[in-house]
Short mmCIF file of C-alpha atoms in Angstrom, two decimals:
data_model
loop_
_atom_site.label_atom_id
_atom_site.label_comp_id
_atom_site.label_asym_id
_atom_site.label_seq_id
_atom_site.Cartn_x
_atom_site.Cartn_y
_atom_site.Cartn_z
CA UNK A 1 79.92 92.25 88.99
CA UNK A 2 80.89 94.04 92.18
CA UNK A 3 79.91 97.65 92.80
CA UNK A 4 82.88 99.72 94.00
CA UNK A 5 81.64 103.10 95.26
CA UNK A 6 83.91 106.12 95.15
CA UNK A 7 85.29 107.76 98.28
CA UNK A 8 82.63 110.49 98.20
CA UNK A 9 79.83 107.93 98.11
CA UNK A 10 81.39 106.06 101.03
CA UNK A 11 81.57 109.26 103.08
CA UNK A 12 77.94 110.02 102.31
CA UNK A 13 76.88 106.52 103.37
CA UNK A 14 78.67 106.91 106.70
CA UNK A 15 77.07 110.34 107.21
CA UNK A 16 73.61 108.89 106.48
CA UNK A 17 74.32 106.11 108.96
CA UNK A 18 75.38 108.66 111.59
CA UNK A 19 72.27 110.79 111.03
CA UNK A 20 70.01 107.75 111.36
CA UNK A 21 71.83 106.83 114.58
CA UNK A 22 71.30 110.35 115.93
CA UNK A 23 67.56 110.01 115.29
CA UNK A 24 67.49 106.67 117.13
CA UNK A 25 69.50 108.13 120.03
CA UNK A 26 67.21 111.14 120.31
CA UNK A 27 64.16 108.92 120.45
CA UNK A 28 65.73 106.67 123.07
CA UNK A 29 66.75 109.64 125.21
CA UNK A 30 63.29 111.17 125.06
CA UNK A 31 61.61 107.87 125.91
CA UNK A 32 63.90 107.25 128.88
CA UNK A 33 63.47 110.81 130.15
CA UNK A 34 59.68 110.64 129.99
CA UNK A 35 59.69 107.55 132.20
CA UNK A 36 61.07 109.64 135.06
CA UNK A 37 64.80 109.01 134.69
CA UNK A 38 67.23 111.82 135.36
CA UNK A 39 68.79 113.85 132.56
CA UNK A 40 72.14 112.10 133.03
CA UNK A 41 70.52 108.68 132.69
CA UNK A 42 68.71 109.81 129.56
CA UNK A 43 71.94 111.07 127.99
CA UNK A 44 73.74 107.83 128.84
CA UNK A 45 70.92 105.78 127.34
CA UNK A 46 70.94 107.93 124.22
CA UNK A 47 74.69 107.44 123.90
CA UNK A 48 74.29 103.69 124.17
CA UNK A 49 71.54 103.69 121.57
CA UNK A 50 73.72 105.77 119.24
CA UNK A 51 76.66 103.40 119.65
CA UNK A 52 74.58 100.30 119.00
CA UNK A 53 72.75 101.67 115.98
CA UNK A 54 75.92 103.12 114.46
CA UNK A 55 77.69 99.79 114.91
CA UNK A 56 74.81 97.92 113.29
CA UNK A 57 74.65 100.38 110.41
CA UNK A 58 78.37 100.30 109.67
CA UNK A 59 78.47 96.53 109.99
CA UNK A 60 75.62 96.23 107.51
CA UNK A 61 77.39 98.55 105.07
CA UNK A 62 80.61 96.57 105.45
CA UNK A 63 78.88 93.24 104.85
CA UNK A 64 77.28 94.65 101.72
CA UNK A 65 80.72 95.81 100.58
CA UNK A 66 79.74 99.47 100.43
CA UNK A 67 82.27 100.80 102.95
#
């Protein structure tokens, strides 16, 4: 039996994935900044971390058939 979530549940799953990605990006930005990198480099690193973690999260949800 396949679970078919409603539209509201799908939206909530994507929002949870985005919030988790924001946490990862914040951590990456702080870690890069504390190593002596400039603010611009820290923001770019945080953006890359957000993109990678969001992609992994959405891919995982898609493979599981939840999105």
